[in-house]
Amino acid sequence: PILAIAVLAATWFGGFAFRVLAAGIGVLIYYEWSTITRLADSDFRGNAFGWLAVALVAALVLFDFDELALPALLATTVIGIAYALVARSSRWLPGGIVYSGLTVISLAAIRGDTAHGFAAMLFIFAVVWATDILAYFIGRAIGGPKLAPSISPGKTWSGAIGGAVSAVVAGTLVHMAFFSLNGLWVPAIALVLSIFSQIGDLFESFIKRRFGVKDSSRLIPGHGGVMDRVDGLVFACFAAFLI
């Protein structure tokens, strides 16, 4: 609850407060990513470059140089790929740069400094939270075929569908609190974001299973790490940023 209140407060204030939140999330995600994938142990130089790349993107966003953040991310990703190929280093290095850097950029770009940005972030929060919560309860109540048993044995198709339907309802209600509803494009976007949120959840589960870890870190006592809490939000924001 305390974390949710802090996130909602930063979202309400927007501006520098939200850019601090976005930059902080991105940096912590890279920390967890490099720890899970063992970049810090296997490739010190590559991991140091990864930290430099993510710190650069985070700093550009933090100090409101958003127009430079995406080119910086693209440039450092290309360098990371080239380094991984030449040095025969881990392919997880450029992946971590993209995952962390795009998180910072997409969060900051969606929120912006306008009332529309505030409404957009609340819309995404509603979609992601409804997806997570209702997918869990509906999946447990109905059960049925597994969604991706080799990646996350606890997830079911009933939970995925229930979460998606709940996300459409929640997202539409939040939109209607700010704007009139014209057509079906808002429910359609909510559905797309819900699907991406669930893909993000499965993606993080895949990484953790690949490296044999239970939680992304212990940064949040009793709740695992930052990636455990924002995996769905990250992918939903990626999709919203592209849309």
Backbone as JSON, one array per atom type, in Angstrom:
{
  "sequence": "PILAIAVLAATWFGGFAFRVLAAGIGVLIYYEWSTITRLADSDFRGNAFGWLAVALVAALVLFDFDELALPALLATTVIGIAYALVARSSRWLPGGIVYSGLTVISLAAIRGDTAHGFAAMLFIFAVVWATDILAYFIGRAIGGPKLAPSISPGKTWSGAIGGAVSAVVAGTLVHMAFFSLNGLWVPAIALVLSIFSQIGDLFESFIKRRFGVKDSSRLIPGHGGVMDRVDGLVFACFAAFLI",
  "N": [[0.81, -1.22, 0.0], [1.95, 1.26, 0.76], [3.87, 1.69, -1.23], [2.2, 1.85, -3.46], [0.77, 4.17, -2.87], [2.85, 6.04, -2.94], [3.59, 5.87, -5.64], [1.22, 6.69, -6.91], [1.05, 9.27, -5.9], [3.33, 10.49, -7.03], [2.55, 10.28, -9.67], [0.32, 11.94, -9.69], [1.5, 14.49, -9.14], [3.27, 14.66, -11.28], [5.6, 15.93, -13.75], [8.85, 16.73, -12.51], [8.81, 15.07, -10.27], [7.58, 12.69, -11.16], [9.36, 11.99, -13.16], [11.59, 11.38, -11.65], [10.63, 9.09, -10.39], [10.28, 7.4, -12.66], [12.94, 7.26, -13.66], [14.19, 6.11, -11.45], [12.92, 3.59, -11.27], [13.78, 2.45, -13.69], [16.58, 2.29, -13.32], [16.75, 0.58, -11.08], [15.59, -1.68, -12.18], [17.55, -2.39, -14.05], [19.61, -3.04, -12.31], [18.52, -5.35, -11.07], [18.13, -6.97, -13.32], [20.79, -7.31, -14.26], [21.79, -8.69, -12.12], [20.19, -11.04, -11.96], [20.74, -12.23, -14.47], [23.38, -12.6, -14.18], [25.3, -10.89, -15.17], [26.96, -9.13, -13.83], [28.83, -10.79, -12.69], [29.87, -12.33, -14.79], [30.78, -10.63, -16.83], [32.42, -7.99, -16.35], [33.24, -5.55, -17.62], [31.36, -5.28, -19.72], [29.01, -5.14, -18.21], [29.49, -2.8, -16.79], [29.37, -0.97, -18.88], [26.69, -1.29, -19.51], [25.48, -0.24, -17.18], [26.35, 2.41, -17.48], [25.01, 3.13, -19.84], [22.26, 2.9, -19.15], [22.18, 4.71, -17.02], [22.75, 7.07, -18.41], [20.49, 7.36, -20.12], [18.5, 7.53, -18.14], [19.3, 9.88, -16.83], [18.99, 11.8, -18.86], [16.22, 11.75, -19.21], [15.44, 12.43, -16.63], [16.33, 15.08, -16.37], [14.82, 16.32, -18.22], [15.43, 16.1, -20.97], [14.07, 14.73, -23.04], [13.92, 14.36, -25.81], [16.41, 13.53, -26.54], [16.76, 11.14, -25.29], [15.72, 8.73, -26.44], [17.26, 8.45, -28.91], [19.77, 8.14, -27.61], [19.35, 5.75, -26.26], [19.0, 4.0, -28.42], [21.54, 4.2, -29.64], [23.31, 3.28, -27.62], [22.33, 0.72, -27.33], [22.94, -0.45, -29.81], [25.73, -0.32, -29.64], [26.05, -2.01, -27.46], [25.13, -4.44, -28.54], [27.05, -4.84, -30.57], [29.34, -5.05, -28.97], [28.72, -7.37, -27.52], [28.78, -9.24, -29.57], [31.41, -9.06, -30.62], [33.07, -9.43, -28.36], [32.1, -11.8, -27.6], [30.28, -11.89, -25.56], [27.6, -11.92, -23.1], [24.34, -12.1, -24.43], [22.42, -10.99, -22.98], [23.14, -8.5, -22.15], [22.67, -6.23, -24.09], [19.93, -6.64, -24.1], [19.16, -6.02, -21.49], [19.77, -3.3, -21.43], [17.91, -2.24, -23.27], [15.46, -3.07, -22.11], [15.49, -1.79, -19.58], [16.07, 0.92, -20.21], [14.03, 1.63, -22.04], [11.87, 1.4, -20.39], [12.14, 3.62, -18.66], [11.92, 5.72, -20.54], [9.37, 5.3, -21.77], [7.55, 5.42, -19.6], [7.95, 8.11, -18.7], [7.3, 9.53, -21.04], [4.6, 8.9, -21.46], [3.31, 9.9, -19.15], [4.15, 12.64, -19.06], [3.59, 16.17, -18.76], [1.0, 16.94, -18.57], [-2.61, 17.12, -18.1], [-3.87, 15.19, -19.58], [-1.87, 13.29, -19.73], [-1.78, 12.45, -17.08], [-4.29, 11.23, -16.87], [-3.89, 9.21, -18.75], [-1.88, 7.62, -17.53], [-3.26, 6.74, -15.25], [-5.2, 5.24, -16.52], [-3.6, 3.18, -17.62], [-2.56, 2.07, -15.25], [-4.96, 1.12, -14.12], [-5.72, -0.82, -15.99], [-3.53, -2.64, -15.88], [-3.43, -3.36, -13.13], [-6.0, -4.41, -12.76], [-5.85, -6.56, -14.51], [-3.81, -8.14, -13.31], [-4.82, -8.69, -10.67], [-7.47, -9.75, -11.0], [-6.99, -11.82, -12.79], [-5.57, -13.57, -11.2], [-7.43, -14.28, -9.13], [-9.68, -15.19, -10.6], [-8.52, -17.21, -12.1], [-7.78, -19.0, -10.05], [-10.28, -19.63, -9.07], [-11.7, -20.8, -11.22], [-9.91, -22.35, -12.69], [-8.63, -24.84, -14.93], [-7.21, -25.33, -18.29], [-3.64, -24.83, -18.56], [-1.89, -21.76, -19.1], [0.8, -21.22, -19.87], [2.56, -23.6, -19.17], [5.26, -24.42, -19.04], [6.62, -22.15, -18.44], [5.27, -20.56, -16.49], [3.7, -22.22, -14.29], [1.41, -21.76, -12.73], [-0.42, -20.13, -14.01], [-3.47, -19.79, -15.82], [-5.64, -20.3, -18.7], [-8.23, -19.44, -18.19], [-7.83, -17.56, -16.17], [-6.28, -15.69, -17.59], [-8.05, -14.82, -19.59], [-10.15, -13.87, -17.99], [-8.79, -11.85, -16.59], [-8.18, -10.13, -18.71], [-10.74, -9.34, -19.6], [-11.62, -8.03, -17.29], [-9.76, -5.98, -17.23], [-10.48, -4.5, -19.48], [-12.96, -3.52, -18.66], [-12.21, -2.04, -16.35], [-10.34, -0.18, -17.42], [-11.97, 1.18, -19.25], [-13.84, 2.39, -17.55], [-12.19, 4.14, -16.1], [-11.36, 5.81, -18.18], [-13.84, 6.95, -18.85], [-14.25, 8.48, -16.65], [-12.85, 10.74, -17.14], [-13.19, 11.48, -19.84], [-15.6, 11.51, -22.56], [-17.03, 8.52, -23.9], [-16.4, 7.35, -27.02], [-17.16, 5.21, -29.45], [-15.4, 2.06, -29.89], [-12.69, 2.14, -29.47], [-11.3, 2.7, -27.08], [-11.92, 0.48, -25.25], [-10.71, -1.44, -26.9], [-7.99, -0.69, -26.91], [-7.46, -1.01, -24.19], [-7.72, -3.78, -24.02], [-5.58, -4.62, -25.64], [-3.41, -3.59, -24.15], [-3.72, -5.05, -21.81], [-3.17, -7.63, -22.72], [-0.47, -7.29, -23.43], [0.5, -6.71, -20.9], [0.22, -9.19, -19.63], [1.94, -10.68, -21.2], [4.33, -9.45, -20.48], [4.48, -10.25, -17.82], [4.8, -13.02, -18.15], [7.21, -12.98, -19.54], [9.06, -12.06, -17.63], [8.82, -14.19, -15.84], [9.87, -16.21, -17.42], [12.58, -15.39, -17.62], [13.4, -15.57, -14.93], [12.98, -18.3, -14.45], [14.75, -19.32, -16.32], [17.21, -18.67, -15.2], [17.01, -19.76, -12.74], [15.94, -18.46, -10.39], [13.89, -17.26, -7.7], [12.74, -14.78, -6.91], [13.09, -11.47, -8.29], [14.73, -9.82, -6.84], [15.54, -8.77, -3.47], [14.66, -6.3, -2.8], [12.22, -5.22, -2.03], [10.93, -5.88, 0.86], [9.38, -8.92, 1.61], [7.96, -8.88, -0.72], [9.49, -9.44, -2.91], [11.25, -8.25, -5.75], [11.72, -5.17, -7.68], [11.2, -5.68, -10.42], [9.47, -7.82, -10.15], [7.19, -6.56, -9.35], [6.57, -4.72, -11.35], [6.54, -5.93, -13.83], [4.38, -6.48, -15.61], [3.39, -3.87, -15.93], [5.53, -2.6, -17.21], [5.66, -3.78, -19.82], [3.1, -3.11, -20.72], [3.34, -0.35, -20.78], [5.32, -0.11, -22.74], [3.81, -0.93, -24.98], [1.78, 1.03, -24.96], [3.31, 3.32, -25.35], [4.25, 2.9, -27.96], [1.82, 2.86, -29.3]],
  "CA": [[0.0, 0.0, 0.0], [2.8, 2.44, 0.83], [4.45, 1.88, -2.55], [1.13, 2.29, -4.36], [0.5, 5.57, -2.54], [3.98, 6.83, -3.45], [3.5, 5.89, -7.1], [0.08, 7.52, -7.28], [1.39, 10.66, -5.57], [4.24, 10.97, -8.08], [1.75, 10.39, -10.89], [-0.51, 13.13, -9.52], [2.32, 15.69, -9.28], [3.87, 14.68, -12.61], [6.82, 16.71, -13.84], [10.1, 16.19, -12.0], [8.52, 13.99, -9.33], [7.34, 11.46, -11.89], [10.59, 11.62, -13.86], [12.42, 10.72, -10.64], [10.07, 7.74, -10.26], [10.59, 6.63, -13.87], [14.37, 7.01, -13.69], [14.51, 5.18, -10.37], [12.45, 2.26, -11.66], [14.66, 1.94, -14.74], [17.89, 1.95, -12.74], [16.57, -0.61, -10.23], [15.35, -2.82, -13.07], [18.83, -2.85, -14.6], [20.31, -3.71, -11.21], [17.97, -6.69, -10.91], [18.4, -7.69, -14.56], [22.2, -7.71, -14.3], [21.99, -9.68, -11.05], [19.55, -12.29, -12.35], [21.45, -12.82, -15.62], [24.76, -12.77, -13.74], [26.2, -10.04, -15.94], [27.96, -8.54, -12.94], [29.88, -11.79, -12.42], [30.44, -12.91, -16.0], [31.36, -9.65, -17.75], [32.48, -6.72, -15.61], [33.29, -4.41, -18.55], [30.07, -5.16, -20.37], [28.02, -4.69, -17.24], [29.79, -1.4, -16.51], [28.8, -0.2, -19.99], [25.24, -1.32, -19.34], [25.16, 0.75, -16.16], [26.56, 3.73, -18.06], [23.95, 3.37, -20.82], [20.99, 3.12, -18.45], [22.32, 5.96, -16.28], [22.65, 8.17, -19.38], [19.08, 7.5, -20.5], [17.76, 7.99, -16.96], [19.66, 11.28, -16.58], [18.37, 12.62, -19.91], [14.8, 11.85, -18.89], [15.31, 13.12, -15.34], [16.55, 16.5, -16.54], [13.87, 16.8, -19.23], [15.96, 16.07, -22.33], [13.41, 13.54, -23.56], [14.16, 14.2, -27.24], [17.71, 12.89, -26.7], [16.79, 9.87, -24.57], [15.53, 7.59, -27.34], [18.49, 8.25, -29.69], [20.82, 7.63, -26.73], [19.05, 4.34, -26.02], [19.28, 3.26, -29.66], [22.99, 4.17, -29.86], [23.95, 2.4, -26.63], [21.91, -0.65, -27.62], [23.76, -0.9, -30.94], [27.08, -0.56, -29.12], [25.97, -3.21, -26.62], [25.04, -5.61, -29.43], [28.37, -5.0, -31.19], [30.26, -5.55, -27.94], [28.37, -8.76, -27.21], [29.22, -10.07, -30.69], [32.87, -9.04, -30.74], [33.67, -10.0, -27.15], [31.39, -13.05, -27.31], [29.71, -11.69, -24.23], [26.21, -12.33, -22.93], [23.31, -11.38, -25.19], [21.52, -10.33, -22.02], [23.58, -7.11, -21.96], [21.82, -5.28, -24.82], [18.54, -6.83, -23.68], [18.95, -5.25, -20.26], [19.78, -1.87, -21.76], [16.63, -1.92, -23.9], [14.37, -3.28, -21.15], [15.55, -0.76, -18.55], [16.01, 2.25, -20.8], [12.72, 1.89, -22.61], [10.97, 1.59, -19.26], [12.25, 5.02, -18.25], [11.42, 6.59, -21.62], [7.93, 5.13, -21.99], [6.83, 5.96, -18.44], [8.01, 9.57, -18.71], [6.6, 10.05, -22.22], [3.16, 8.75, -21.3], [2.82, 10.84, -18.12], [4.36, 14.02, -19.49], [3.27, 17.22, -17.78], [-0.35, 17.41, -18.88], [-3.73, 16.4, -17.48], [-4.1, 14.01, -20.39], [-0.88, 12.31, -19.32], [-2.23, 11.9, -15.8], [-5.39, 10.3, -17.17], [-3.33, 8.06, -19.46], [-1.21, 6.74, -16.58], [-4.29, 6.08, -14.44], [-5.79, 4.23, -17.41], [-2.68, 2.04, -17.69], [-2.55, 1.44, -13.93], [-6.21, 0.38, -13.95], [-5.66, -2.01, -16.85], [-2.52, -3.59, -15.37], [-3.82, -3.87, -11.82], [-7.17, -5.27, -12.94], [-5.35, -7.79, -15.13], [-3.07, -8.94, -12.32], [-5.64, -9.12, -9.53], [-8.58, -10.6, -11.4], [-6.44, -13.04, -13.4], [-5.21, -14.46, -10.1], [-8.61, -14.81, -8.44], [-10.51, -15.96, -11.53], [-7.78, -18.43, -12.41], [-7.89, -19.93, -8.92], [-11.68, -20.05, -8.9], [-12.18, -21.61, -12.35], [-8.88, -23.33, -13.08], [-8.65, -25.22, -16.35], [-5.93, -25.51, -18.99], [-2.57, -23.9, -18.21], [-1.56, -20.8, -20.15], [2.18, -21.48, -20.32], [3.03, -24.44, -18.06], [6.72, -24.53, -18.97], [7.15, -20.87, -17.98], [4.61, -20.17, -15.24], [2.7, -23.29, -14.13], [0.21, -21.35, -12.01], [-1.32, -19.3, -14.83], [-4.44, -20.54, -16.62], [-6.34, -19.56, -19.73], [-9.39, -18.79, -17.59], [-7.34, -16.37, -15.51], [-5.85, -14.73, -18.61], [-9.25, -14.22, -20.21], [-10.83, -13.09, -16.95], [-8.01, -10.64, -16.36], [-8.33, -9.24, -19.87], [-12.09, -8.76, -19.56], [-11.64, -7.1, -16.17], [-8.96, -4.82, -17.62], [-11.28, -3.7, -20.41], [-13.97, -2.82, -17.86], [-11.55, -1.05, -15.5], [-9.79, 0.88, -18.25], [-13.07, 1.97, -19.82], [-14.41, 3.21, -16.47], [-11.26, 5.24, -15.83], [-11.46, 6.75, -19.32], [-15.12, 7.66, -18.76], [-14.18, 9.45, -15.56], [-12.2, 11.94, -17.66], [-13.64, 11.83, -21.18], [-16.75, 10.75, -23.05], [-16.65, 7.3, -24.62], [-16.86, 7.37, -28.41], [-16.72, 4.02, -30.16], [-14.81, 0.94, -29.16], [-11.23, 2.18, -29.48], [-10.77, 2.65, -25.71], [-11.88, -0.92, -24.83], [-9.74, -2.18, -27.72], [-6.65, -0.38, -26.39], [-7.36, -1.67, -22.89], [-7.5, -5.2, -24.28], [-4.19, -4.77, -26.14], [-2.49, -3.36, -23.04], [-3.85, -6.19, -20.9], [-2.43, -8.74, -23.33], [0.95, -7.0, -23.27], [0.81, -6.84, -19.49], [0.37, -10.61, -19.34], [3.18, -11.1, -21.87], [5.41, -8.97, -19.63], [4.53, -11.14, -16.66], [5.38, -14.29, -18.61], [8.6, -12.73, -19.91], [9.87, -12.06, -16.42], [8.83, -15.56, -15.33], [10.81, -16.95, -18.26], [13.94, -15.04, -17.24], [13.68, -16.13, -13.61], [13.09, -19.75, -14.58], [15.97, -19.58, -17.09], [18.38, -18.55, -14.33], [16.76, -20.47, -11.49], [15.72, -17.6, -9.23], [12.48, -17.17, -7.31], [12.38, -13.37, -6.96], [14.08, -10.67, -9.02], [15.67, -9.34, -5.8], [14.89, -8.62, -2.16], [14.58, -4.87, -2.55], [10.94, -4.93, -1.39], [10.78, -6.97, 1.84], [8.12, -9.65, 1.57], [7.3, -8.77, -2.03], [10.44, -9.68, -3.99], [11.97, -7.11, -6.29], [10.99, -4.19, -8.49], [10.72, -6.34, -11.62], [8.33, -8.65, -9.77], [6.03, -5.69, -9.17], [6.26, -3.86, -12.51], [6.75, -6.63, -15.1], [3.25, -6.23, -16.49], [3.32, -2.43, -16.21], [6.58, -2.26, -18.17], [5.26, -4.15, -21.18], [1.92, -2.31, -21.07], [3.83, 0.98, -21.14], [5.95, -0.26, -24.05], [2.74, -0.95, -25.99], [1.12, 2.34, -24.98], [4.26, 4.27, -25.94], [4.24, 2.68, -29.4], [0.5, 3.27, -29.79]],
  "C": [[0.85, 1.27, 0.0], [3.41, 2.74, -0.53], [3.41, 2.4, -3.54], [0.81, 3.76, -4.13], [1.59, 6.47, -3.1], [3.92, 6.97, -4.96], [2.37, 6.8, -7.55], [0.34, 8.99, -6.99], [2.31, 11.26, -6.63], [3.5, 11.16, -9.4], [0.88, 11.64, -10.85], [0.31, 14.41, -9.77], [2.94, 15.79, -10.68], [5.2, 15.39, -12.6], [8.04, 15.99, -13.29], [9.87, 15.02, -11.07], [8.31, 12.67, -10.06], [8.57, 11.03, -12.67], [11.57, 10.95, -12.9], [11.96, 9.27, -10.47], [10.46, 6.88, -11.45], [12.07, 6.28, -13.94], [14.77, 5.99, -12.63], [14.1, 3.76, -10.7], [13.38, 1.65, -12.7], [16.0, 1.5, -14.2], [17.79, 0.68, -11.89], [16.3, -1.85, -11.07], [16.67, -3.31, -13.65], [19.66, -3.55, -13.52], [19.83, -5.15, -11.07], [18.26, -7.55, -12.14], [19.84, -8.2, -14.58], [22.52, -8.73, -13.22], [21.42, -11.03, -11.45], [20.35, -12.99, -13.45], [22.94, -13.0, -15.36], [25.76, -11.99, -14.59], [27.32, -9.48, -15.07], [29.11, -9.5, -12.67], [30.6, -12.24, -13.69], [31.16, -11.91, -16.9], [31.36, -8.27, -17.09], [32.44, -5.52, -16.54], [31.96, -4.19, -19.25], [29.01, -4.64, -19.43], [28.23, -3.23, -16.87], [29.24, -0.51, -17.62], [27.29, -0.17, -19.89], [24.78, -0.31, -18.31], [25.29, 2.17, -16.72], [25.43, 4.09, -19.02], [22.63, 3.7, -20.13], [21.04, 4.42, -17.66], [22.19, 7.17, -17.2], [21.21, 8.42, -19.77], [18.26, 8.06, -19.34], [18.03, 9.46, -16.68], [19.02, 12.21, -17.61], [16.88, 12.81, -19.63], [14.6, 12.68, -17.63], [15.41, 14.63, -15.5], [15.84, 17.06, -17.78], [14.49, 16.99, -20.61], [15.4, 14.84, -23.04], [13.74, 13.29, -25.03], [15.5, 13.52, -27.51], [17.75, 11.48, -26.12], [16.67, 8.66, -25.5], [16.73, 7.39, -28.27], [19.64, 7.69, -28.85], [20.61, 6.14, -26.46], [19.38, 3.51, -27.25], [20.8, 3.12, -29.87], [23.67, 3.21, -28.89], [23.54, 0.94, -26.83], [22.73, -1.24, -28.76], [25.17, -1.21, -30.47], [27.1, -1.83, -28.27], [25.89, -4.48, -27.45], [26.4, -5.89, -30.06], [29.37, -5.57, -30.2], [30.0, -7.02, -27.64], [28.85, -9.7, -28.32], [30.74, -10.19, -30.75], [33.52, -9.74, -29.55], [33.08, -11.35, -26.79], [30.85, -13.05, -25.88], [28.24, -12.11, -24.22], [25.27, -11.47, -23.76], [22.34, -10.67, -24.27], [21.93, -8.89, -21.77], [22.74, -6.13, -22.76], [20.35, -5.42, -24.45], [18.23, -6.03, -22.43], [18.93, -3.76, -20.5], [18.43, -1.45, -22.34], [15.5, -1.98, -22.88], [14.34, -2.15, -20.12], [15.36, 0.64, -19.13], [14.65, 2.59, -21.36], [11.66, 2.04, -21.53], [10.95, 3.05, -18.82], [11.58, 5.93, -19.28], [9.91, 6.5, -21.75], [7.11, 5.68, -20.83], [6.79, 7.49, -18.49], [7.23, 10.17, -19.87], [5.09, 9.97, -22.06], [2.62, 9.76, -20.29], [2.97, 12.28, -18.57], [4.07, 15.01, -18.38], [1.85, 17.74, -17.96], [-1.4, 16.59, -18.14], [-4.05, 15.13, -18.27], [-3.11, 12.9, -20.02], [-1.23, 11.66, -18.0], [-3.33, 10.88, -16.02], [-4.87, 9.05, -17.85], [-2.65, 7.09, -18.51], [-2.21, 6.04, -15.69], [-4.98, 4.98, -15.24], [-4.91, 2.98, -17.45], [-2.62, 1.31, -16.34], [-3.8, 0.58, -13.74], [-6.2, -0.91, -14.76], [-4.72, -3.06, -16.27], [-2.95, -4.19, -14.05], [-5.04, -4.77, -11.92], [-6.76, -6.6, -13.56], [-4.72, -8.7, -14.1], [-4.0, -9.54, -11.26], [-6.72, -10.09, -9.95], [-8.12, -11.88, -12.07], [-6.12, -14.05, -12.31], [-6.45, -15.1, -9.49], [-9.5, -15.65, -9.36], [-9.83, -17.26, -11.9], [-7.88, -19.46, -11.3], [-9.3, -20.47, -8.77], [-12.13, -21.02, -9.99], [-11.19, -22.7, -12.71], [-8.91, -23.6, -14.56], [-7.27, -25.31, -16.95], [-4.91, -24.43, -18.61], [-2.24, -23.01, -19.4], [-0.18, -21.06, -20.74], [2.87, -22.31, -19.24], [4.54, -24.54, -17.93], [7.36, -23.26, -18.44], [6.6, -20.48, -16.62], [3.45, -21.13, -15.0], [1.4, -22.85, -13.47], [-0.8, -20.61, -12.85], [-2.19, -20.17, -15.73], [-5.05, -19.65, -17.69], [-7.56, -18.83, -19.16], [-8.97, -17.51, -16.88], [-6.93, -15.29, -16.5], [-7.04, -14.03, -19.25], [-10.01, -13.36, -19.21], [-10.12, -11.79, -16.65], [-8.16, -9.64, -17.48], [-9.69, -8.56, -19.88], [-12.18, -7.71, -18.45], [-10.87, -5.83, -16.51], [-9.73, -3.9, -18.57], [-12.32, -2.88, -19.63], [-13.32, -1.71, -17.04], [-11.01, 0.12, -16.31], [-10.87, 1.78, -18.82], [-13.68, 2.88, -18.77], [-13.5, 4.39, -16.13], [-11.32, 6.27, -16.94], [-12.73, 7.59, -19.2], [-15.15, 8.66, -17.62], [-13.57, 10.77, -16.02], [-12.79, 12.42, -18.98], [-14.9, 11.04, -21.53], [-16.25, 9.56, -23.87], [-17.26, 7.33, -26.01], [-16.31, 6.16, -29.14], [-16.07, 3.0, -29.25], [-13.29, 1.01, -29.08], [-10.63, 2.11, -28.08], [-10.78, 1.22, -25.17], [-10.86, -1.75, -25.6], [-8.31, -1.94, -27.23], [-6.44, -1.04, -25.04], [-7.08, -3.16, -23.05], [-6.06, -5.45, -24.74], [-3.2, -4.61, -24.99], [-2.54, -4.49, -22.03], [-3.07, -7.39, -21.43], [-0.93, -8.53, -23.17], [1.38, -7.1, -21.81], [1.05, -8.3, -19.11], [1.62, -11.19, -20.03], [4.38, -10.67, -21.04], [5.59, -9.83, -18.4], [5.2, -12.47, -17.02], [6.86, -14.12, -18.97], [9.5, -12.74, -18.69], [9.94, -13.45, -15.8], [9.81, -16.43, -16.11], [12.26, -16.68, -17.84], [14.3, -15.67, -15.89], [13.83, -17.64, -13.67], [14.37, -20.12, -15.33], [17.2, -19.57, -16.2], [18.14, -19.12, -12.93], [16.63, -19.61, -10.26], [14.22, -17.47, -8.96], [11.96, -15.74, -7.43], [13.47, -12.6, -7.7], [15.12, -10.06, -8.08], [14.92, -9.35, -4.48], [14.76, -7.14, -1.79], [13.3, -4.47, -1.83], [10.65, -6.07, -0.41], [9.39, -7.61, 1.79], [7.43, -9.65, 0.22], [8.27, -9.0, -3.19], [11.13, -8.41, -4.43], [11.09, -6.19, -7.1], [10.41, -4.84, -9.74], [9.51, -7.22, -11.33], [7.05, -7.82, -9.69], [5.63, -4.95, -10.44], [6.4, -4.58, -13.85], [5.61, -6.39, -16.08], [3.14, -4.77, -16.89], [4.33, -2.03, -17.28], [6.14, -2.58, -19.59], [4.01, -3.39, -21.63], [2.34, -0.9, -21.48], [4.58, 0.96, -22.47], [4.89, -0.16, -25.15], [2.07, 0.4, -26.1], [2.01, 3.38, -25.63], [4.28, 4.12, -27.46], [2.92, 3.12, -30.02], [0.4, 4.78, -29.86]]
}
